[in-house]
Every structure is written in C-alpha cells, then in structure tokens.
Short mmCIF file of C-alpha atoms and ligand atoms in Angstrom, two decimals:
data_model
loop_
_atom_site.label_atom_id
_atom_site.label_comp_id
_atom_site.label_asym_id
_atom_site.label_seq_id
_atom_site.Cartn_x
_atom_site.Cartn_y
_atom_site.Cartn_z
CA MET A 113 5.85 -34.90 21.73
CA ILE A 114 7.94 -32.49 19.80
CA HIS A 115 6.00 -29.50 18.94
CA LEU A 116 6.31 -26.98 15.92
CA ASN A 117 6.44 -24.24 18.63
CA ASP A 118 6.92 -24.81 22.25
CA PHE A 119 5.41 -22.00 24.33
CA THR A 120 5.44 -23.73 27.58
CA ARG A 121 9.24 -24.03 27.45
CA GLN A 122 9.48 -20.57 26.46
CA TRP A 123 7.38 -19.52 29.56
CA ARG A 124 9.96 -21.64 31.87
CA GLU A 125 12.65 -19.59 30.59
CA ILE A 126 10.91 -16.19 30.66
CA GLY A 127 8.28 -16.46 33.30
CA PRO A 128 10.12 -14.90 36.35
CA ASP A 129 11.09 -12.01 34.23
CA VAL A 130 7.67 -11.50 32.81
CA HIS A 131 6.34 -11.39 36.50
CA ALA A 132 8.68 -8.59 37.25
CA THR A 133 7.61 -6.76 34.35
CA LEU A 134 3.97 -7.02 34.93
CA GLU A 135 4.58 -5.88 38.49
CA ARG A 136 6.57 -2.80 37.17
CA VAL A 137 3.98 -1.96 34.53
CA GLY A 138 0.94 -2.46 36.84
CA ALA A 139 2.59 -0.42 39.61
CA ALA A 140 3.44 2.44 37.28
CA GLY A 141 -0.27 2.72 36.51
CA TRP A 142 -0.08 3.90 32.93
CA TYR A 143 -1.47 1.31 30.41
CA ILE A 144 -1.66 2.82 27.00
CA LEU A 145 0.92 4.81 24.90
CA GLY A 146 3.42 5.38 27.70
CA ASN A 147 7.08 4.99 28.37
CA SER A 148 7.23 1.41 27.47
CA VAL A 149 5.89 1.88 23.96
CA ARG A 150 8.07 4.96 23.30
CA SER A 151 11.16 3.24 24.42
CA LEU A 152 10.34 0.02 22.47
CA GLU A 153 9.93 2.11 19.42
CA ARG A 154 13.36 3.93 19.84
CA VAL A 155 15.07 0.53 20.50
CA LEU A 156 13.40 -1.20 17.58
CA ALA A 157 13.87 1.55 15.02
CA SER A 158 17.76 1.77 15.83
CA ARG A 159 18.08 -2.02 15.89
CA PHE A 160 16.22 -2.44 12.50
CA GLY A 161 17.96 0.72 10.94
CA HIS A 162 15.15 3.01 10.47
CA SER A 163 14.59 6.39 11.95
CA ARG A 164 11.13 5.76 13.20
CA CYS A 165 8.96 2.71 14.42
CA VAL A 166 5.29 2.79 15.28
CA ALA A 167 4.08 -0.03 17.33
CA VAL A 168 0.56 -1.17 16.62
CA ASN A 169 -1.65 -4.16 17.54
CA SER A 170 -0.64 -6.67 14.80
CA GLY A 171 1.23 -7.39 11.59
CA HIS A 172 -1.86 -7.15 9.73
CA ASP A 173 -2.58 -3.50 10.96
CA ALA A 174 1.18 -2.43 10.48
CA ILE A 175 0.71 -3.26 6.65
CA GLU A 176 -2.66 -1.85 6.42
CA ILE A 177 -1.72 1.54 8.15
CA ALA A 178 1.57 1.72 6.19
CA LEU A 179 -0.36 1.44 2.84
CA ARG A 180 -2.95 4.08 3.84
CA CYS A 181 -0.31 6.46 5.08
CA LEU A 182 1.73 5.84 1.87
CA GLY A 183 -1.12 7.35 -0.08
CA LEU A 184 -2.98 4.04 -1.39
CA GLN A 185 -6.38 5.01 -2.69
CA THR A 186 -9.31 2.76 -3.28
CA GLY A 187 -8.76 0.88 -6.55
CA ASP A 188 -5.11 1.10 -6.51
CA ARG A 189 -3.44 -2.07 -7.68
CA VAL A 190 -0.84 -3.96 -5.42
CA LEU A 191 1.57 -6.46 -6.43
CA THR A 192 1.87 -9.27 -3.94
CA THR A 193 2.42 -12.98 -3.43
CA PRO A 194 -0.23 -15.83 -3.38
CA LEU A 195 1.78 -17.72 -0.80
CA SER A 196 1.70 -15.96 2.65
CA ALA A 197 -0.26 -15.43 5.75
CA PHE A 198 -3.74 -14.57 4.77
CA ALA A 199 -3.08 -11.20 6.47
CA THR A 200 -0.74 -9.90 3.89
CA THR A 201 -3.51 -9.75 1.24
CA GLN A 202 -6.24 -8.76 3.79
CA ALA A 203 -4.55 -5.95 4.74
CA ILE A 204 -4.25 -4.69 1.16
CA LEU A 205 -7.96 -5.27 0.75
CA ARG A 206 -8.90 -3.46 3.82
CA ALA A 207 -6.83 -0.44 2.78
CA GLY A 208 -8.72 -0.40 -0.51
CA GLY A 209 -6.25 -1.75 -2.73
CA GLU A 210 -6.68 -4.52 -5.28
CA PRO A 211 -4.14 -7.21 -4.97
CA VAL A 212 -2.21 -8.53 -8.00
CA PHE A 213 -0.82 -12.04 -7.60
CA VAL A 214 2.28 -13.21 -9.37
CA ASP A 215 3.91 -16.63 -9.07
CA ILE A 216 6.74 -17.56 -6.65
CA ASP A 217 10.38 -18.77 -7.16
CA GLU A 218 11.98 -21.88 -6.28
CA HIS A 219 12.32 -20.78 -2.59
CA GLY A 220 8.85 -20.12 -2.18
CA LEU A 221 9.24 -16.11 -2.30
CA ILE A 222 7.53 -13.89 -4.88
CA ASP A 223 9.34 -14.08 -8.18
CA LEU A 224 11.11 -10.73 -8.76
CA GLU A 225 11.64 -11.49 -12.54
CA LEU A 226 7.90 -12.08 -12.91
CA CYS A 227 7.35 -8.87 -10.90
CA ASP A 228 9.30 -7.00 -13.49
CA ARG A 229 7.36 -8.43 -16.36
CA ALA A 230 3.99 -7.71 -14.70
CA LEU A 231 4.92 -4.07 -13.98
CA SER A 232 5.99 -3.64 -17.60
CA THR A 233 2.67 -4.91 -18.74
CA VAL A 234 0.28 -3.53 -16.35
CA PRO A 235 1.85 0.09 -15.85
CA GLU A 236 -1.05 1.06 -13.45
CA ILE A 237 0.48 -1.09 -10.60
CA ARG A 238 1.95 1.57 -8.26
CA PHE A 239 2.26 -0.41 -4.99
CA MET A 240 3.99 -3.70 -3.82
CA VAL A 241 3.79 -5.64 -0.62
CA PRO A 242 6.66 -8.31 -1.02
CA VAL A 243 7.10 -10.78 1.67
CA HIS A 244 10.31 -12.26 3.03
CA LEU A 245 8.74 -15.70 3.60
CA TYR A 246 10.18 -18.48 5.75
CA GLY A 247 12.86 -16.32 7.22
CA ARG A 248 14.46 -15.68 3.91
CA SER A 249 15.29 -12.27 2.39
CA LEU A 250 14.32 -11.56 -1.13
CA ASP A 251 17.09 -10.27 -3.20
CA LEU A 252 17.44 -6.78 -2.14
CA THR A 253 19.48 -5.46 -4.96
CA LYS A 254 16.57 -6.70 -7.51
CA LEU A 255 13.95 -5.35 -5.19
CA ARG A 256 15.59 -1.86 -5.18
CA ARG A 257 15.94 -1.86 -8.92
CA LEU A 258 12.21 -2.78 -9.21
CA ILE A 259 11.37 0.30 -7.04
CA GLU A 260 13.61 2.54 -8.99
CA GLU A 261 12.58 1.45 -12.50
CA HIS A 262 8.85 1.32 -11.99
CA GLY A 263 8.53 4.06 -9.43
CA LEU A 264 6.96 1.74 -6.98
CA THR A 265 5.71 2.36 -3.48
CA VAL A 266 6.82 -0.72 -1.23
CA ILE A 267 5.89 -1.94 2.02
CA GLU A 268 7.95 -5.05 2.89
CA ASP A 269 6.42 -7.64 4.93
CA CYS A 270 8.84 -8.69 7.48
CA ALA A 271 6.65 -10.64 9.75
CA GLN A 272 8.78 -13.63 9.26
CA SER A 273 12.14 -12.07 8.47
CA THR A 274 13.44 -10.67 11.92
CA GLY A 275 16.88 -11.47 12.28
CA ALA A 276 17.51 -12.45 8.68
CA THR A 277 20.20 -10.94 6.41
CA TRP A 278 21.07 -10.47 2.80
CA HIS A 279 24.65 -9.65 2.12
CA GLY A 280 24.64 -8.40 5.68
CA GLN A 281 21.78 -6.25 5.15
CA ALA A 282 18.30 -6.54 6.94
CA PRO A 283 15.31 -7.13 4.86
CA GLY A 284 12.79 -4.16 5.41
CA SER A 285 15.60 -1.54 4.60
CA VAL A 286 14.87 -1.08 0.79
CA GLY A 287 11.13 -0.44 0.73
CA HIS A 288 9.24 3.01 1.91
CA ALA A 289 7.98 1.14 5.02
CA ALA A 290 8.42 -2.43 6.63
CA ALA A 291 6.06 -4.13 8.78
CA THR A 292 6.47 -6.71 11.28
CA SER A 293 4.41 -9.06 13.85
CA PHE A 294 5.02 -10.00 17.37
CA TYR A 295 2.58 -12.96 17.23
CA PRO A 296 3.64 -15.78 19.39
CA THR A 297 5.10 -17.82 16.77
CA LYS A 298 7.41 -15.16 15.35
CA ASN A 299 11.02 -14.80 15.94
CA LEU A 300 10.51 -11.87 18.18
CA PRO A 301 7.17 -12.76 19.84
CA THR A 302 5.17 -11.39 22.71
CA LEU A 303 2.46 -13.05 24.73
CA GLY A 304 -0.28 -12.17 22.56
CA ASP A 305 -0.79 -9.82 19.56
CA GLY A 306 1.31 -7.02 18.46
CA GLY A 307 3.09 -5.59 15.40
CA ALA A 308 5.10 -2.57 14.27
CA LEU A 309 5.85 -0.63 11.22
CA PHE A 310 9.14 1.02 10.31
CA THR A 311 9.87 3.99 8.18
CA SER A 312 12.41 6.67 7.62
CA SER A 313 9.92 9.22 6.77
CA GLU A 314 8.96 11.50 9.82
CA THR A 315 5.68 12.49 7.97
CA ILE A 316 4.64 8.80 7.45
CA ALA A 317 5.47 7.87 11.06
CA ASP A 318 3.60 10.82 12.53
CA GLN A 319 0.46 9.94 10.32
CA ALA A 320 0.72 6.38 11.36
CA GLN A 321 0.91 7.34 15.10
CA SER A 322 -2.34 9.31 14.50
CA MET A 323 -4.02 6.63 12.60
CA ARG A 324 -3.50 3.90 15.27
CA HIS A 325 -4.95 6.21 17.96
CA GLY A 326 -8.35 6.86 16.33
CA GLY A 327 -6.90 9.53 14.01
CA ARG A 328 -6.08 11.76 16.99
CA SER A 329 -3.13 14.26 16.07
CA SER A 330 -0.65 15.42 18.78
CA ASN A 331 -2.84 18.71 18.99
CA GLY A 332 -5.66 16.60 20.26
CA ARG A 333 -7.93 17.10 16.93
CA HIS A 334 -8.96 14.30 14.71
CA GLU A 335 -7.77 15.34 11.10
CA GLN A 336 -8.33 11.93 9.70
CA LEU A 337 -10.31 8.67 10.32
CA GLY A 338 -8.01 6.18 12.11
CA CYS A 339 -8.55 2.93 13.94
CA ASN A 340 -7.81 1.57 17.29
CA SER A 341 -4.47 -0.31 16.82
CA ARG A 342 -2.33 0.73 19.96
CA LEU A 343 0.06 -1.83 21.25
CA ASP A 344 -0.48 -2.26 25.06
CA GLU A 345 2.24 -0.89 27.61
CA LEU A 346 2.37 -4.43 28.85
CA GLN A 347 3.10 -6.10 25.69
CA ALA A 348 5.60 -3.52 24.85
CA ALA A 349 7.42 -3.77 28.21
CA ILE A 350 7.42 -7.66 27.81
CA LEU A 351 8.91 -7.14 24.26
CA GLY A 352 11.40 -4.46 25.33
CA GLU A 353 12.53 -5.92 28.65
CA VAL A 354 11.91 -9.89 28.31
CA MET A 355 12.06 -10.76 24.58
CA LEU A 356 14.28 -8.49 22.77
CA PRO A 357 17.45 -9.10 25.15
CA ARG A 358 16.90 -12.78 24.25
CA LEU A 359 16.60 -12.41 20.65
CA ASP A 360 20.03 -12.92 19.50
CA GLY A 361 20.42 -15.99 21.80
CA TRP A 362 17.22 -17.47 20.13
CA LEU A 363 18.35 -16.56 16.72
CA SER A 364 21.68 -18.45 17.21
CA ARG A 365 19.78 -21.45 18.56
CA ARG A 366 17.57 -21.56 15.52
CA ARG A 367 20.64 -21.44 13.31
CA HIS A 368 22.26 -24.20 15.42
CA ASN A 369 19.09 -26.18 14.94
CA ALA A 370 18.66 -25.62 11.19
CA GLN A 371 22.49 -26.59 10.56
CA THR A 372 21.98 -29.75 12.51
CA LEU A 373 18.80 -30.77 10.68
CA LEU A 374 20.44 -30.00 7.23
CA LYS A 375 23.44 -32.25 8.31
CA LEU A 376 21.34 -35.07 9.73
CA ILE A 377 18.58 -35.38 7.32
CA ASP A 378 19.23 -37.63 4.47
CA ASN A 379 16.32 -38.89 2.47
CA PRO A 380 16.26 -38.51 -1.26
CA ARG A 381 12.39 -37.98 -1.08
CA ILE A 382 12.90 -34.90 1.15
CA ARG A 383 14.16 -31.59 -0.36
CA LEU A 384 15.85 -29.66 2.26
CA PRO A 385 15.71 -25.70 2.14
CA GLU A 386 18.83 -24.63 0.17
CA SER A 387 21.47 -22.38 1.73
CA GLU A 388 22.94 -19.79 -0.38
CA ARG A 389 26.07 -17.74 0.17
CA ASP A 390 24.45 -14.41 -0.29
CA GLN A 391 22.02 -14.80 2.49
CA GLU A 392 21.63 -15.81 6.10
CA PRO A 393 17.99 -16.97 6.94
CA ASN A 394 16.67 -16.56 10.40
CA TRP A 395 15.18 -19.94 10.42
CA HIS A 396 11.83 -18.71 11.29
CA LEU A 397 10.59 -21.96 9.61
CA PHE A 398 12.44 -24.95 8.33
CA PRO A 399 10.38 -25.75 5.15
CA VAL A 400 11.13 -29.00 3.31
CA ARG A 401 9.46 -30.12 0.07
CA VAL A 402 7.98 -33.53 -0.67
CA ARG A 403 7.19 -34.50 -4.21
CA GLY A 404 4.03 -36.00 -5.50
CA ASN A 405 1.06 -36.46 -3.12
CA ASP A 406 3.32 -37.63 -0.29
CA ARG A 407 3.52 -34.64 1.77
CA ASP A 408 0.56 -35.78 4.03
CA ALA A 409 2.23 -39.30 4.23
CA LEU A 410 5.19 -37.88 5.64
CA ARG A 411 3.26 -35.69 7.98
CA ARG A 412 1.59 -38.87 9.25
CA HIS A 413 4.87 -40.67 9.73
CA LEU A 414 6.35 -37.76 11.68
CA LEU A 415 3.32 -37.64 13.93
CA GLU A 416 3.59 -41.44 14.55
CA HIS A 417 7.11 -40.55 15.92
CA ASP A 418 5.82 -37.84 18.00
CA VAL A 419 6.98 -35.11 15.73
CA GLY A 420 4.66 -32.11 15.04
CA CYS A 421 4.86 -30.14 11.93
CA GLY A 422 2.88 -27.46 9.99
CA VAL A 423 2.11 -26.62 6.30
CA HIS A 424 2.76 -23.17 5.09
CA TYR A 425 0.45 -22.70 3.31
CA PRO A 426 -2.17 -25.40 2.32
CA GLN A 427 -4.19 -23.00 0.31
CA LEU A 428 -3.04 -20.11 -1.98
CA ILE A 429 -4.58 -16.93 -0.79
CA PRO A 430 -6.36 -15.99 -4.15
CA TYR A 431 -8.10 -19.30 -3.88
CA GLU A 432 -9.54 -18.79 -0.34
CA PRO A 433 -13.29 -18.49 -0.38
CA ALA A 434 -13.32 -14.89 0.98
CA VAL A 435 -11.25 -13.81 -2.00
CA ALA A 436 -11.82 -16.15 -4.81
CA ASP A 437 -15.02 -14.64 -6.14
CA ARG A 438 -14.10 -10.79 -5.88
CA ASP A 439 -13.50 -8.94 -9.09
CA ASP A 440 -11.05 -6.65 -7.37
CA VAL A 441 -8.42 -9.42 -7.11
CA HIS A 442 -6.08 -10.10 -9.99
CA ILE A 443 -3.76 -12.97 -10.99
CA VAL A 444 -1.02 -12.52 -13.58
CA GLY A 445 -0.01 -15.53 -15.26
CA ASP A 446 -0.68 -18.92 -13.70
CA LEU A 447 0.34 -19.85 -10.24
CA GLY A 448 1.85 -23.14 -10.91
CA CYS A 449 5.06 -22.82 -8.80
CA ALA A 450 2.93 -21.60 -5.76
CA LYS A 451 0.43 -24.29 -6.28
CA GLN A 452 3.20 -26.86 -6.19
CA CYS A 453 4.77 -25.35 -3.17
CA SER A 454 1.46 -25.31 -1.28
CA ASP A 455 1.03 -29.10 -2.16
CA GLU A 456 4.77 -30.03 -1.31
CA GLU A 457 5.69 -27.88 1.73
CA LEU A 458 6.11 -29.19 5.19
CA SER A 459 7.68 -27.24 8.14
CA LEU A 460 9.57 -29.14 10.72
CA PRO A 461 10.18 -27.91 14.21
CA VAL A 462 13.26 -25.58 14.41
CA HIS A 463 12.21 -23.31 17.51
CA PRO A 464 14.95 -22.36 19.92
CA PHE A 465 13.77 -24.72 22.72
CA LEU A 466 14.72 -28.00 21.05
CA SER A 467 17.31 -30.23 22.49
CA ASP A 468 20.19 -31.86 20.35
CA GLU A 469 18.44 -35.24 21.27
CA GLU A 470 15.23 -34.01 19.83
CA LEU A 471 16.92 -32.82 16.70
CA THR A 472 18.30 -36.41 16.24
CA THR A 473 14.68 -37.70 16.84
CA ILE A 474 13.37 -35.50 14.19
CA ALA A 475 15.98 -36.38 11.61
CA THR A 476 15.82 -40.19 12.32
CA ALA A 477 11.97 -39.88 11.66
CA CYS A 478 12.47 -38.32 8.52
CA ASN A 479 15.34 -40.82 7.47
CA THR A 480 13.22 -43.82 8.29
CA TRP A 481 10.30 -42.59 5.93
CA LYS A 482 9.60 -44.63 2.85
CA VAL A 483 6.76 -43.97 0.56
C1 PLP B 48 2.17 -13.40 10.86
C2 PLP B 48 2.11 -12.88 9.51
C3 PLP B 48 1.35 -11.73 9.30
C4 PLP B 48 0.46 -11.00 9.99
O1 PLP B 48 0.77 -10.81 11.44
P1 PLP B 48 -0.38 -10.70 12.58
O2 PLP B 48 0.43 -10.06 13.73
O3 PLP B 48 -0.80 -12.08 12.80
O4 PLP B 48 -1.47 -9.82 12.01
C5 PLP B 48 1.56 -11.02 8.06
N1 PLP B 48 2.40 -11.52 7.06
C6 PLP B 48 3.13 -12.59 7.30
C7 PLP B 48 4.16 -13.20 6.29
C8 PLP B 48 3.12 -13.41 8.67
O5 PLP B 48 3.76 -14.45 8.79
#
C-alpha cells in the first residue's frame, strides 16, 4: 500500500538520530524552555528571515497568540479563507475575532481581488489571516499592496508553505507575523505537536513568549493572562537536530516526486496542479481536481490499486457544525469556487519516502481510470 504519508519509513531514516537526541535531552535534565528551544528559535528565525521566532505547542496556538499579541479585540473582523485546516478559523474565534470568509481562486487559495473588494465595502475589517495553501505561496506583491492600502494587520498562515518561494521570496515575510506548524504531516515535522510564530517586532515576540508561558514575564510577574503553549525541549531538539538538517533533502525529494507525477499522469479527466513561472511550490500536497461527482470514484479506483490519497478539504469551514450557526461568522459573496474545490480535490501521495517505482504505480493507476 502506498500511503499519503509514511511515518514508518521516516522513522527508519531518523530513528537512530532521535535515540541520540533523546539520550542527550534526557541526560541534560532540563525539559521545558531550555537551550534546545532557544537554539531552535534562533536557527528558524534566521532561516525564515525574521528577527524573532517563538516556539509554541501547535500551529493553531501560533495563530491565536499572534492575533492576541497584535492587538485583536473581541469583535474585530478577520478576513480569511473558507478552505483550510479548521484550526485557521478556530484560532481566530478563540482569540475573540469574527471570521469574514471570501471565496478562493483557481489554485484553491484565498482570492486577493475579492479581498480587495471586501475590504473596500466592509472598512471595519482590520485583520487578515491568509493561508499559503497546498504548499503554494499567495502573490506576495498583491498581499503587500492589500496591507498597505487598507492598513491591515496580517498573520500569514504558513503551516503548509515551509520551503515554498514566490519570486525567490518566502511566504511569511510580508505580514506582521507568520505562523507555522510542526504537525507530523507538515514539511518540517516533529514526532508530535508543535508550532512557531515569526515576527520582526521585538515587542510582539516578547509578549508572545510571555503568553505561551502562562502570561509570565521575564521579571516573574504575570502582567497578562496567557495560556500553556510551550514547545517541549525534546520536540525542539528533535526539530533542530534531526528534522531541520534533512529539510532541504526532503524538499528536493518532494519536487522530484511532483515533477515525475506531472510528467507521467496523462488523463483528461484529472486536472493537474498548474506550475507558474513566478513560484516554486514546496509540494506539501499534490492536489488534483476531478470534475463532476467523480472524485470519490477516482479515490476508490486508486485504493483498489493500493494508492492511498486524501481530500483537502471535504467541508468548507463556515459550514462545519461548530461554526455554521454562529452570528459572529460572516460570508462575503458566495463561496462557489471553494465549494467546487472541496467537491473536486484529491491529494495524491508526494511525500519524500516514495520510490520511483511507486510514482509510476500512482501515475499508472491514474491513467487507467475511466469514469
Ligand atoms: C496544520 C495546519 C494548521 C494547524 O496546525 P496544528 O499544528 O495542527 O495546530 C493551521 N493551518 C493550516 C493551513 C494547516 O495546514
């Protein structure tokens, strides 16, 4: 069976190094907010082009803490996408914000033209959480223009975009803060939960450090209410010593796998992700589109050929039961493109541990599918 993600193969590659890291952290006898977290934060900040990084417990917490530290007040409206991990919207709601959903573009990412229109007609929107979905960057020039023209405060959700570039520039570099996740399926994963927020503001970073640590300041006083969202020393050490040194190798495997699938899959019923000259996706996912009601038929066909796949995402966030009936959730226009994408999208395996033979199996299974 070819899995969408293959953690047992990953373990075969990293297991011995993880054991060495466990031994080192265990023997050091310091398990919370120590040298491993500090050193990971330094390395990640410089690698991703920010002056500060604050490691937290999840991508969700990174978004929520960033919104709070950037001054979101209860009732503030936050422009965002209906097609993402549920965490993107949940973090907005938990921070007290009111999500405002606009439709997506042909690649599945929030439509920045529609955002511009929404911001002109609903001027009280002050915040935005755009998502660089599927490992593709949004157009960073347009995003920067939106920020400047509308005086927006932006937290970029980069949980899926580690290693992607747009004209050589990393997503996460134009907003006031960026958030990422180290969830096991992401491009820079750990062996559990983890996340980080990035900012070039010392004040925001200091406040986020206090907030993740129960609101405790460096002087030991509690000047704000925080939460418990500390990244463990052990996960930080695994990230810094085992995962990060392999990131570039894994990214180039993903690129190779995606290019191979793009070359080999040839079925007019399956629309492949388009490549554009202005960006290099990180191939976090390989989302294909299938028209009509045939997505589930393709999924079954692939399963019969031992190819596992996923759907990102089968339900739009504003229609999830926890959100649907709330009166602090807003939709601008109709979400026709997002609805269509959630009906048509299927993610094929593209992870770094696939062999060329398995890529051929995936492509052949796609090519032999007829409706
Ligand atoms: C995974 C993910 C998150 C949430 O990250 P967690 O670490 O699971 O909380 C948020 N946004 C996007 C786009 C994601 O893919």
